[in-house]
Coordinates of C-alpha atoms in Angstrom, one line a residue:
Chain A
M1 CA 12.6 -7.3 -33.8
D2 CA 8.9 -7.8 -33.5
L3 CA 7.3 -4.6 -34.6
L4 CA 3.9 -5.6 -33.2
A5 CA 5.2 -5.6 -29.7
H6 CA 6.3 -2.0 -30.0
L7 CA 3.1 -0.6 -31.4
P8 CA 1.9 0.9 -28.1
A9 CA 5.0 3.0 -27.9
L10 CA 5.0 3.8 -31.7
Q11 CA 1.4 5.0 -31.4
V12 CA 2.6 8.0 -29.2
V13 CA 6.1 8.4 -30.6
V14 CA 5.3 8.7 -34.3
P15 CA 3.1 11.8 -34.1
M16 CA 5.1 13.3 -31.3
L17 CA 8.5 13.2 -33.1
S18 CA 6.9 14.2 -36.4
A19 CA 5.4 17.3 -34.9
P20 CA 8.7 19.3 -34.8
L21 CA 9.7 17.9 -38.2
I22 CA 6.5 19.2 -39.8
V23 CA 7.6 22.8 -38.8
L24 CA 10.5 22.4 -41.2
L25 CA 8.2 21.6 -44.2
Q26 CA 7.9 25.2 -45.3
P27 CA 7.0 24.7 -49.0
R28 CA 3.3 25.2 -49.7
G29 CA 1.1 22.1 -49.1
L30 CA 4.0 19.9 -47.8
A31 CA 3.1 20.4 -44.2
W32 CA -0.4 19.3 -44.8
A33 CA 0.8 16.2 -46.7
G34 CA 3.2 15.3 -44.0
A35 CA 0.8 15.7 -41.2
T36 CA -1.9 13.7 -43.0
A37 CA 0.5 10.9 -43.7
V38 CA 1.4 10.8 -40.0
A39 CA -2.2 10.8 -38.9
V40 CA -3.1 8.0 -41.4
L41 CA -0.1 6.0 -40.1
S42 CA -1.3 6.5 -36.5
F43 CA -4.7 5.3 -37.6
A44 CA -3.1 2.2 -39.1
I45 CA -1.3 1.5 -35.9
A46 CA -4.5 1.9 -33.9
V47 CA -6.2 -0.6 -36.3
A48 CA -3.4 -3.1 -35.8
L49 CA -3.6 -2.7 -32.0
S50 CA -7.4 -3.1 -32.1
I51 CA -7.1 -6.4 -34.1
A52 CA -4.5 -7.6 -31.5
V53 CA -6.8 -6.9 -28.5
L54 CA -10.1 -7.9 -30.2
D55 CA -10.2 -11.1 -28.2
G56 CA -10.1 -9.3 -24.9
Q57 CA -6.4 -9.5 -24.0
T58 CA -4.3 -6.6 -22.8
I59 CA -1.0 -5.6 -24.3
E60 CA 1.5 -4.4 -21.8
Y61 CA 4.6 -2.4 -22.8
A62 CA 7.5 -1.5 -20.5
M63 CA 9.1 1.7 -21.6
G64 CA 12.9 1.2 -22.0
G65 CA 12.6 -2.4 -20.7
W66 CA 12.0 -1.3 -17.1
P67 CA 9.4 -3.6 -15.5
A68 CA 6.0 -2.2 -14.6
P69 CA 5.7 -0.8 -11.1
Y70 CA 9.1 0.9 -11.3
G71 CA 9.4 1.8 -14.9
I72 CA 6.8 3.7 -17.0
A73 CA 4.3 1.3 -18.4
L74 CA 1.9 1.5 -21.4
S75 CA -1.0 -0.7 -21.7
V76 CA -3.6 -1.2 -24.4
D77 CA -6.8 -3.2 -23.9
A78 CA -10.2 -3.3 -25.7
F79 CA -11.4 0.0 -24.2
S80 CA -8.3 1.9 -25.0
A81 CA -8.2 0.4 -28.5
L82 CA -11.8 1.7 -29.1
V83 CA -10.8 5.2 -28.0
L84 CA -7.6 5.0 -30.0
L85 CA -9.6 4.2 -33.1
V86 CA -11.8 7.2 -32.4
I87 CA -9.0 9.6 -31.9
T88 CA -6.7 8.6 -34.7
G89 CA -9.7 8.1 -37.1
A90 CA -11.0 11.6 -36.3
A91 CA -7.5 13.2 -36.7
A92 CA -6.9 11.3 -40.0
A93 CA -10.3 12.0 -41.5
A94 CA -10.3 15.6 -40.5
L95 CA -6.8 16.1 -41.9
L96 CA -7.6 14.3 -45.2
G97 CA -10.4 16.7 -45.9
A98 CA -8.9 19.7 -44.2
K99 CA -6.8 21.3 -46.8
P100 CA -9.3 23.6 -48.6
S101 CA -10.9 24.7 -45.4
I102 CA -7.6 25.4 -43.7
D103 CA -6.2 27.2 -46.7
Q104 CA -9.2 29.4 -46.6
Q105 CA -9.0 30.1 -42.8
I106 CA -5.4 30.3 -41.9
E107 CA -2.5 32.2 -43.6
V108 CA -0.1 30.1 -45.6
E109 CA 3.0 31.0 -43.6
R110 CA 1.5 29.7 -40.4
H111 CA 0.5 26.3 -41.9
P112 CA 3.6 24.3 -40.7
L113 CA 3.1 25.5 -37.1
F114 CA -0.6 24.8 -37.3
Y115 CA -0.2 21.2 -38.5
S116 CA 2.6 20.7 -36.0
A117 CA 0.2 21.7 -33.2
W118 CA -2.4 19.4 -34.6
L119 CA 0.0 16.4 -34.4
L120 CA 0.9 17.4 -30.8
V121 CA -2.8 17.3 -29.9
L122 CA -3.0 13.9 -31.5
S123 CA 0.1 12.5 -29.7
G124 CA -1.1 14.0 -26.4
L125 CA -4.6 12.4 -26.7
V126 CA -3.3 8.9 -27.7
G127 CA -0.7 9.3 -24.9
I128 CA -3.4 9.7 -22.4
V129 CA -5.1 6.6 -23.6
V130 CA -2.2 4.2 -23.8
S131 CA -0.5 5.4 -20.6
A132 CA -0.8 3.2 -17.5
D133 CA 0.8 5.7 -15.3
A134 CA -1.2 8.4 -13.5
F135 CA 1.4 11.1 -13.7
N136 CA 2.1 10.5 -17.4
I137 CA -1.6 10.9 -18.0
F138 CA -1.3 14.4 -16.5
V139 CA 1.6 15.3 -18.7
F140 CA 0.0 14.0 -21.9
M141 CA -3.2 15.8 -20.9
E142 CA -1.3 19.1 -20.7
I143 CA 0.4 18.4 -24.0
S144 CA -2.8 17.9 -25.8
S145 CA -4.6 20.8 -24.0
L146 CA -1.9 23.3 -24.7
A147 CA -1.7 22.3 -28.3
S148 CA -5.5 22.4 -28.7
Y149 CA -5.6 26.0 -27.3
I150 CA -3.3 26.9 -30.1
L151 CA -5.4 25.2 -32.7
I152 CA -8.6 26.8 -31.5
A153 CA -7.1 30.3 -31.4
G154 CA -5.5 29.8 -34.8
G155 CA -8.5 30.9 -36.8
P156 CA -9.5 34.3 -38.2
D157 CA -12.3 34.7 -35.7
R158 CA -11.2 37.1 -32.8
R159 CA -13.9 35.8 -30.5
A160 CA -11.9 32.5 -30.4
L161 CA -9.4 34.3 -28.2
P162 CA -11.5 35.0 -25.1
A163 CA -13.0 31.5 -25.7
V164 CA -9.6 29.9 -25.6
F165 CA -8.7 32.0 -22.5
K166 CA -11.7 30.6 -20.7
Y167 CA -10.9 27.1 -21.9
L168 CA -7.3 27.5 -20.7
M169 CA -8.4 28.6 -17.2
M170 CA -10.9 25.8 -16.8
G171 CA -8.6 23.2 -18.4
T172 CA -5.7 24.1 -16.2
I173 CA -7.9 24.0 -13.1
G174 CA -9.2 20.6 -14.1
A175 CA -5.7 19.3 -14.7
T176 CA -4.4 20.7 -11.4
F177 CA -7.3 19.1 -9.5
Y178 CA -6.3 15.8 -11.2
L179 CA -2.7 16.4 -10.1
I180 CA -3.7 17.0 -6.5
G181 CA -5.7 13.8 -6.5
V182 CA -2.7 11.8 -8.0
G183 CA -0.5 13.4 -5.4
L184 CA -2.7 12.3 -2.5
I185 CA -2.9 8.8 -3.8
Y186 CA 0.9 8.7 -4.2
M187 CA 1.3 10.0 -0.7
M188 CA -0.7 7.1 0.7
T189 CA 0.3 4.2 -1.7
G190 CA 3.8 5.2 -3.0
T191 CA 3.0 4.3 -6.5
L192 CA 1.9 6.0 -9.7
N193 CA 1.1 2.9 -11.8
L194 CA -2.6 2.5 -12.1
A195 CA -2.7 -1.3 -11.7
D196 CA -0.3 -1.1 -8.7
M197 CA -2.4 1.7 -7.2
E198 CA -5.5 -0.5 -7.3
A199 CA -3.6 -3.3 -5.6
R200 CA -2.2 -1.1 -2.8
I201 CA -5.1 1.2 -1.9
G202 CA -6.6 -1.8 -0.1
D203 CA -3.7 -1.9 2.3
V204 CA -4.0 1.8 3.2
T205 CA -4.9 2.3 6.9
D206 CA -6.3 5.9 6.7
I207 CA -8.7 5.9 3.8
N208 CA -9.6 9.6 4.1
P209 CA -6.9 11.0 1.8
I210 CA -7.9 8.5 -0.9
L211 CA -11.5 9.6 -0.6
V212 CA -10.4 13.3 -1.1
A213 CA -8.3 12.2 -4.0
A214 CA -11.3 10.4 -5.6
G215 CA -13.2 13.6 -5.3
F216 CA -10.5 15.8 -6.8
I217 CA -9.8 13.4 -9.7
T218 CA -13.5 13.0 -10.5
I219 CA -14.2 16.8 -10.5
G220 CA -11.0 17.6 -12.3
L221 CA -11.7 15.1 -15.1
A222 CA -15.3 16.1 -15.3
L223 CA -14.2 19.7 -15.9
K224 CA -12.0 18.5 -18.8
A225 CA -14.8 16.2 -20.1
A226 CA -17.3 19.0 -20.1
V227 CA -19.7 17.2 -17.9
F228 CA -22.7 19.4 -17.0
P229 CA -22.5 21.9 -15.2
L230 CA -18.8 22.2 -15.9
H231 CA -19.3 22.6 -19.6
V232 CA -19.3 26.4 -20.0
W233 CA -16.1 26.5 -22.0
V234 CA -17.4 24.2 -24.7
P235 CA -19.9 26.3 -26.8
N236 CA -17.6 29.2 -27.4
A237 CA -14.5 27.2 -28.0
Y238 CA -16.2 24.9 -30.5
T239 CA -18.1 27.7 -32.2
H240 CA -15.2 30.1 -32.9
A241 CA -12.5 27.5 -33.6
P242 CA -11.4 26.9 -37.2
H243 CA -14.0 24.5 -38.7
M244 CA -11.7 21.6 -39.2
V245 CA -10.4 21.9 -35.6
T246 CA -14.0 21.7 -34.4
V247 CA -14.3 18.4 -36.3
F248 CA -11.3 16.9 -34.6
L249 CA -11.9 18.2 -31.1
A250 CA -15.6 17.6 -31.0
A251 CA -15.1 14.0 -32.1
C252 CA -12.6 13.0 -29.5
A253 CA -11.1 15.6 -27.0
T254 CA -13.8 15.5 -24.3
K255 CA -14.2 11.8 -24.6
V256 CA -10.6 11.1 -23.8
A257 CA -11.0 12.9 -20.4
L258 CA -14.1 10.8 -19.9
Y259 CA -12.1 7.7 -20.7
V260 CA -9.6 8.5 -17.9
L261 CA -12.5 9.3 -15.5
I262 CA -14.1 5.9 -16.3
R263 CA -10.7 4.1 -15.9
F264 CA -10.0 5.7 -12.5
D265 CA -13.4 5.3 -11.1
Y266 CA -13.8 1.7 -12.3
M267 CA -10.2 0.3 -12.2
V268 CA -8.7 2.1 -9.3
F269 CA -11.4 3.2 -6.9
Q270 CA -14.3 0.8 -7.2
A271 CA -12.2 -2.2 -6.5
T272 CA -10.9 -0.8 -3.3
L273 CA -13.2 1.8 -1.8
D274 CA -16.4 0.7 0.1
A275 CA -19.6 1.5 -1.8
H276 CA -17.8 3.6 -4.3
E277 CA -20.0 2.5 -7.1
I278 CA -23.1 3.7 -5.2
Q279 CA -21.5 7.1 -4.5
F280 CA -20.4 7.4 -8.1
A281 CA -23.8 6.6 -9.5
I282 CA -25.6 8.9 -7.1
F283 CA -23.2 11.7 -7.9
M284 CA -23.0 11.2 -11.7
M285 CA -26.5 10.2 -12.7
P286 CA -28.3 13.4 -11.8
L287 CA -25.5 15.4 -13.6
A288 CA -25.9 13.2 -16.7
I289 CA -29.7 13.5 -16.7
L290 CA -29.6 17.3 -16.2
G291 CA -26.9 17.6 -18.9
I292 CA -29.0 15.6 -21.4
L293 CA -32.2 17.5 -20.8
I294 CA -30.8 21.1 -20.3
A295 CA -28.2 21.0 -23.1
S296 CA -30.8 19.5 -25.5
A297 CA -33.2 22.2 -24.6
V298 CA -30.6 24.9 -25.1
A299 CA -29.8 23.4 -28.5
M300 CA -33.5 23.6 -29.5
F301 CA -33.4 27.4 -29.2
E302 CA -30.0 28.1 -30.5
G303 CA -29.7 30.2 -33.6
H304 CA -26.1 29.5 -34.7
L305 CA -25.3 26.2 -36.4
K306 CA -22.0 25.4 -34.7
R307 CA -23.2 26.6 -31.3
L308 CA -26.3 24.4 -31.6
L309 CA -24.1 21.3 -32.4
A310 CA -21.8 22.2 -29.5
S311 CA -24.7 22.2 -27.1
S312 CA -25.8 18.9 -28.5
S313 CA -22.3 17.5 -27.7
I314 CA -22.8 18.4 -24.1
A315 CA -26.0 16.4 -24.1
Q316 CA -24.2 13.4 -25.7
I317 CA -21.5 13.5 -23.0
G318 CA -24.5 13.1 -20.7
Y319 CA -25.6 9.9 -22.5
I320 CA -22.1 8.4 -22.1
L321 CA -22.0 9.3 -18.5
L322 CA -25.5 8.0 -17.9
G323 CA -24.5 4.5 -19.2
V324 CA -21.4 4.6 -17.0
S325 CA -23.4 5.5 -13.9
F326 CA -25.5 2.3 -14.2
V327 CA -22.4 0.4 -13.1
S328 CA -23.4 -2.6 -15.1
M329 CA -22.1 -4.6 -18.0
A330 CA -24.9 -3.4 -20.4
G331 CA -24.5 0.3 -19.3
L332 CA -20.7 0.3 -19.7
S333 CA -20.8 -1.3 -23.2
A334 CA -23.5 1.1 -24.2
S335 CA -21.3 4.0 -23.1
A336 CA -18.2 2.6 -24.9
M337 CA -20.4 2.2 -28.0
H338 CA -21.7 5.7 -27.7
I339 CA -18.2 7.1 -27.5
F340 CA -17.6 5.5 -30.9
N341 CA -20.9 6.3 -32.5
H342 CA -21.2 9.8 -31.3
A343 CA -17.7 10.5 -32.7
L344 CA -19.0 9.3 -36.1
A345 CA -22.2 11.3 -36.0
K346 CA -20.8 14.5 -34.6
G347 CA -17.6 14.3 -36.7
G348 CA -19.8 13.9 -39.8
L349 CA -22.0 16.8 -38.8
F350 CA -19.1 19.1 -38.2
L351 CA -17.5 18.0 -41.5
A352 CA -20.7 19.0 -43.2
V353 CA -20.6 22.3 -41.3
A354 CA -17.1 22.8 -42.6
C355 CA -18.4 22.3 -46.2
L356 CA -21.2 24.8 -45.6
A357 CA -18.8 27.2 -44.0
Y358 CA -16.6 27.1 -47.1
Q359 CA -19.3 28.8 -49.0
Y360 CA -21.3 30.6 -46.4
R361 CA -19.6 33.3 -44.3
D362 CA -22.4 33.4 -41.7
L363 CA -23.5 30.2 -40.1
R364 CA -26.6 31.5 -38.4
L365 CA -29.5 29.3 -39.3
D366 CA -31.5 32.2 -40.9
Q367 CA -28.6 32.9 -43.3
L368 CA -28.4 29.3 -44.7
G369 CA -31.5 29.4 -47.0
G370 CA -31.3 27.6 -50.3
A371 CA -28.3 25.5 -49.3
S372 CA -29.9 22.3 -50.5
T373 CA -30.1 23.4 -54.1
R374 CA -26.6 24.9 -54.1
M375 CA -24.9 22.2 -52.1
P376 CA -27.1 19.0 -52.4
W377 CA -24.4 16.5 -51.4
T378 CA -23.3 18.4 -48.3
C379 CA -26.9 18.7 -47.2
A380 CA -27.5 15.0 -47.8
A381 CA -24.5 14.0 -45.7
F382 CA -25.7 16.4 -43.0
V383 CA -29.1 14.7 -42.9
V384 CA -27.6 11.2 -42.7
C385 CA -25.3 12.2 -39.8
G386 CA -28.2 14.1 -38.2
L387 CA -30.4 11.0 -38.3
S388 CA -27.5 9.1 -36.7
L389 CA -27.3 11.7 -33.9
I390 CA -31.0 11.3 -33.3
G391 CA -30.7 7.6 -33.3
V392 CA -32.9 6.5 -36.2
P393 CA -32.8 2.7 -36.9
G394 CA -30.3 1.8 -39.6
T395 CA -27.7 4.4 -38.4
A396 CA -24.9 4.0 -35.9
G397 CA -26.6 6.3 -33.3
F398 CA -29.5 3.8 -33.0
I399 CA -27.2 1.0 -31.8
S400 CA -25.9 2.8 -28.8
K401 CA -29.2 4.4 -27.9
W402 CA -30.9 1.0 -28.1
M403 CA -28.2 -0.5 -25.8
L404 CA -28.6 2.5 -23.4
I405 CA -32.3 1.9 -23.2
N406 CA -31.8 -1.8 -22.5
A407 CA -29.2 -1.0 -19.9
A408 CA -31.6 1.5 -18.3
L409 CA -34.4 -1.1 -18.1
E410 CA -32.0 -3.4 -16.3
T411 CA -31.5 -1.0 -13.5
G412 CA -34.9 -1.8 -11.8
P413 CA -38.0 0.1 -11.1
W414 CA -36.5 3.5 -12.0
G415 CA -35.5 2.2 -15.4
W416 CA -38.8 3.3 -17.1
G417 CA -38.2 6.9 -15.9
L418 CA -34.7 6.8 -17.4
V419 CA -36.1 5.4 -20.7
A420 CA -38.6 8.2 -20.7
I421 CA -35.7 10.7 -20.3
I422 CA -33.8 9.2 -23.1
L423 CA -36.8 9.2 -25.4
V424 CA -37.7 12.8 -24.5
S425 CA -34.2 14.0 -25.2
S426 CA -34.2 12.0 -28.5
L427 CA -37.4 14.0 -29.5
M428 CA -35.5 17.2 -28.6
A429 CA -32.7 16.0 -30.9
V430 CA -35.4 15.5 -33.6
V431 CA -36.5 19.1 -33.1
Y432 CA -33.0 20.7 -33.2
I433 CA -31.8 18.6 -36.2
W434 CA -35.1 19.4 -37.9
R435 CA -34.6 23.2 -37.4
I436 CA -31.3 22.9 -39.3
V437 CA -32.8 20.7 -42.0
E438 CA -35.7 23.2 -42.4
A439 CA -33.1 26.0 -42.8
L440 CA -31.1 24.1 -45.3
Y441 CA -34.0 22.7 -47.4
F442 CA -37.1 24.9 -47.1
Q443 CA -36.0 28.4 -46.3
A444 CA -35.9 31.0 -49.0
P445 CA -32.3 32.0 -50.0
V446 CA -31.1 35.3 -48.5
E447 CA -31.5 38.1 -51.1
G448 CA -28.7 39.7 -53.0
E449 CA -26.1 36.9 -52.5
A450 CA -24.0 35.6 -55.4
P451 CA -24.9 32.0 -56.5
L452 CA -22.8 29.5 -54.5
S453 CA -21.6 26.1 -55.6
E454 CA -20.7 22.8 -53.8
A455 CA -17.8 22.5 -51.4
P456 CA -14.4 21.4 -52.7
V457 CA -14.3 17.7 -53.8
Q458 CA -11.7 16.7 -51.2
L459 CA -13.7 18.0 -48.3
L460 CA -16.9 16.6 -49.7
L461 CA -15.5 13.1 -50.3
I462 CA -14.5 12.8 -46.6
T463 CA -17.8 14.1 -45.5
G464 CA -19.6 11.6 -47.7
L465 CA -17.4 8.8 -46.4
V466 CA -18.2 9.6 -42.8
A467 CA -21.9 9.7 -43.6
V468 CA -21.7 6.3 -45.3
L469 CA -19.8 5.0 -42.3
N470 CA -22.6 6.1 -40.1
I471 CA -24.9 3.9 -42.0
Y472 CA -22.4 1.1 -42.3
F473 CA -21.8 0.9 -38.5
G474 CA -25.6 1.1 -38.1
L475 CA -26.0 -2.1 -40.1
F476 CA -22.8 -4.0 -39.2
P477 CA -21.8 -2.9 -35.7
Q478 CA -19.9 -6.1 -34.9
V479 CA -16.4 -4.8 -34.6
P480 CA -17.0 -1.8 -32.3
L481 CA -19.6 -3.8 -30.4
E482 CA -17.1 -6.6 -29.7
L483 CA -14.5 -4.0 -28.5
A484 CA -17.2 -2.3 -26.4
N485 CA -18.3 -5.6 -24.8
S486 CA -14.8 -6.7 -23.9
A487 CA -14.1 -3.2 -22.6
A488 CA -17.1 -3.4 -20.3
A489 CA -16.1 -6.8 -19.1
L490 CA -12.5 -5.6 -18.4
L491 CA -13.8 -2.6 -16.4
L492 CA -16.2 -4.6 -14.3
E493 CA -13.6 -7.3 -13.7
G494 CA -11.3 -4.6 -12.5
S495 CA -13.9 -3.4 -10.0
R496 CA -14.7 -6.8 -8.5
Chain B
M1 CA -6.7 16.6 17.7
N2 CA -4.8 19.0 19.8
F3 CA -3.1 22.3 18.9
L4 CA 0.3 20.9 18.3
E5 CA -1.0 18.2 16.0
L6 CA -2.8 20.9 14.0
L7 CA 0.4 22.8 13.9
G8 CA 2.2 19.7 12.6
Y9 CA 0.2 20.0 9.4
F10 CA 1.4 23.5 8.9
N11 CA 2.5 23.0 5.3
Y12 CA -0.8 21.4 4.4
W13 CA -2.7 24.4 5.9
V14 CA -0.6 26.7 3.8
F15 CA -1.2 24.5 0.8
A16 CA -5.0 24.7 1.3
I17 CA -4.9 28.5 1.9
I18 CA -2.7 29.2 -1.2
L19 CA -4.9 26.9 -3.3
T20 CA -8.0 28.8 -2.3
V21 CA -6.5 32.2 -2.7
G22 CA -5.4 31.3 -6.3
L23 CA -8.8 29.9 -7.2
Y24 CA -10.5 33.0 -5.7
A25 CA -8.4 35.2 -7.9
V26 CA -9.2 33.1 -11.0
I27 CA -12.9 33.3 -10.4
N28 CA -13.3 36.8 -9.1
K29 CA -10.9 39.0 -11.0
T30 CA -11.9 40.5 -14.3
N31 CA -8.5 41.5 -15.5
L32 CA -7.0 38.7 -17.5
I33 CA -3.5 39.2 -16.2
K34 CA -4.7 39.0 -12.6
K35 CA -6.6 35.8 -13.5
L36 CA -3.3 34.3 -14.8
I37 CA -1.5 35.4 -11.6
G38 CA -4.3 33.6 -9.7
L39 CA -3.8 30.5 -11.8
S40 CA -0.1 30.5 -11.1
I41 CA -0.6 30.8 -7.4
F42 CA -3.2 28.0 -7.6
Q43 CA -0.6 25.8 -9.3
S44 CA 2.2 26.7 -6.9
A45 CA 0.1 25.4 -4.0
V46 CA 0.2 21.9 -5.6
F47 CA 4.0 22.1 -5.9
L48 CA 4.1 22.8 -2.2
M49 CA 2.0 19.8 -1.4
Y50 CA 4.3 17.5 -3.4
I51 CA 7.4 18.9 -1.9
T52 CA 6.0 18.5 1.6
M53 CA 5.0 14.9 1.3
D54 CA 8.5 13.8 0.1
K55 CA 10.3 15.3 3.1
V56 CA 11.6 12.7 5.6
E57 CA 12.7 14.1 8.9
G58 CA 16.5 14.3 9.0
G59 CA 16.6 13.2 5.4
T60 CA 19.1 14.5 2.9
A61 CA 19.6 14.3 -0.8
P62 CA 19.6 10.7 -2.1
I63 CA 23.3 10.5 -3.0
I64 CA 25.3 7.4 -1.9
Q65 CA 28.4 8.4 0.0
K66 CA 31.3 6.2 0.7
G67 CA 31.6 5.2 4.4
V68 CA 28.1 6.4 5.3
E69 CA 25.7 3.4 5.5
D70 CA 22.7 4.4 7.6
Q71 CA 21.9 7.6 5.8
I72 CA 18.2 8.7 5.6
F73 CA 17.0 10.1 2.3
S74 CA 14.1 12.2 1.3
N75 CA 12.0 10.7 -1.5
P76 CA 13.3 12.1 -4.7
L77 CA 10.4 11.0 -6.9
P78 CA 7.9 13.8 -6.0
Q79 CA 10.6 16.3 -6.6
V80 CA 11.1 14.9 -10.1
L81 CA 7.3 14.9 -10.7
I82 CA 7.0 18.5 -9.6
L83 CA 9.8 19.6 -11.7
T84 CA 7.8 18.3 -14.6
A85 CA 4.7 20.0 -13.3
I86 CA 6.5 23.3 -12.9
V87 CA 7.5 23.1 -16.6
V88 CA 3.9 22.5 -17.5
G89 CA 2.9 25.4 -15.3
V90 CA 5.4 27.7 -17.0
S91 CA 4.3 26.7 -20.5
T92 CA 0.6 27.2 -19.5
L93 CA 1.4 30.6 -18.1
S94 CA 3.4 31.7 -21.2
L95 CA 0.7 30.5 -23.6
G96 CA -1.9 32.3 -21.4
L97 CA 0.1 35.5 -21.6
A98 CA 0.5 35.1 -25.3
M99 CA -3.3 34.8 -25.6
V100 CA -3.7 38.0 -23.5
V101 CA -1.3 39.8 -25.9
R102 CA -3.4 38.7 -28.8
I103 CA -6.6 39.7 -27.0
S104 CA -5.2 43.1 -26.2
E105 CA -4.2 43.5 -29.9
C106 CA -7.7 42.5 -31.2
Y107 CA -9.9 44.1 -28.6
G108 CA -7.8 46.9 -27.2
T109 CA -8.6 45.9 -23.6
I110 CA -7.9 43.0 -21.2
E111 CA -10.9 43.5 -18.9
E112 CA -13.2 40.6 -19.2
N113 CA -16.5 42.5 -19.1
E114 CA -15.3 45.0 -21.7
I115 CA -14.4 42.1 -24.0
L116 CA -17.8 40.6 -23.6
D117 CA -19.4 44.0 -24.4
A118 CA -17.2 44.3 -27.5
D119 CA -18.8 41.3 -29.3

């Protein structure tokens, strides 16, 4: 048996089957160890898959040996490998450092259930990415969403509950819209396989249902991906979730919906619908620009650390979407690159927040005074990841911003305007990151508080590691860059 | 398009109306239980759409019978899909209701505006 050939299936099956087993690991600490081992194994599988597709080929896998249009197919190409790396990397890194923070925030007897839900989120997210079947994407989307509602509501903060309820409403509406779109396409083409859909839409005589389906799918997935102005569920859900859950979800959850959106709009629709790329660009570009500017502006005036970073996430989704809406090789690879780099930067920032939250009960900026002397390493890691978020040369964030600017210049006379928008929003990022740095380094400590010390070593090590990776991938971006470039080539090849 | 043709799309009209009614309830109601009811209605509309499109006139269940050769079948695939979607809908609803129970325990109310005032 060739194990490599089964990796796409194992990627989903390993976390999914481990999830119910984790529930049985009642003794203290065992559930964490089991879940972490599974997440690290998933990451190893993702790395193996990435190496296999690095030269631009696609791995097809027929579930149960049933061939593609009839059976359920999985497929992994460079784009999915990049997103798989982000998902499994975020899950593994967050879990490796999670124990102290989770012990503090969640009662011990609920730990097995919590880690089980974590693995369900992981298996749902990777399932979305490897699946080549429109309906399976829906099912995996619901698996990951339902489990992530549980994770977010699992913390001690009661405000998480209304936030989750709102997320549940909007998430379900988004998924149902997607389901309507898939149904309409199935009605006209008789297939659910994405590649088969692309081939058959061209033969459809009445194109109107397909156009309606394109609208439903785009809106539904935009809702899931928190594209401005459909982002209202994000700030509260990220702010009140347990800190480690925020690390995991902020790094990858919305990007997976964006991945499906890109896949549908490039692979399925653009190849077959007349002038779809123009409609897509005209519809998405203003939303991306508004999202970048408004969410950055909101972040500049936000007083709560986690809420500020959540607003910044919405702006970053805008960057990814802006690159996609250029419908060009450069734009798409910039977007794919930003998916990777933003996960590194924002994951690192939220890890540092989790370190701070371990010692500080209140995460409002005016309560964080004196953190730099009490927790120097945490603050240093925060600054490095913050620089990467801004896009300072030498950090990972710079690479994708630079690529995005180059792609914007290629778009023609409007390019300079787009570059101006990117630069203005980067300045806004400087402002909001500086506000946090000022609070951490230059603000007087709040009176009457007991002296605090550094975060636990386990959490701190992971935070430091992610910060170092931000610099490493800023200096040596070859591997993600190669994946991003082949991803863009595959997407554009699909559309022409 | 004449009147009879419009009538021919009866199921799709019902689908669109139920969908809108559900969405309206989700957006407009402040009581969380009523919101969940709206969400369920919204999802049921999609079930109706899938069931409608698989129906073949005169078609029956896709079971091969001895001696009957020219049998017309309805498409079974959308029914299978929607069975899965119904399961997803039920789990979403139950998770939503569980959240409402927790909200009611923590806040003592399930009216959205009162919850917003409480924080």
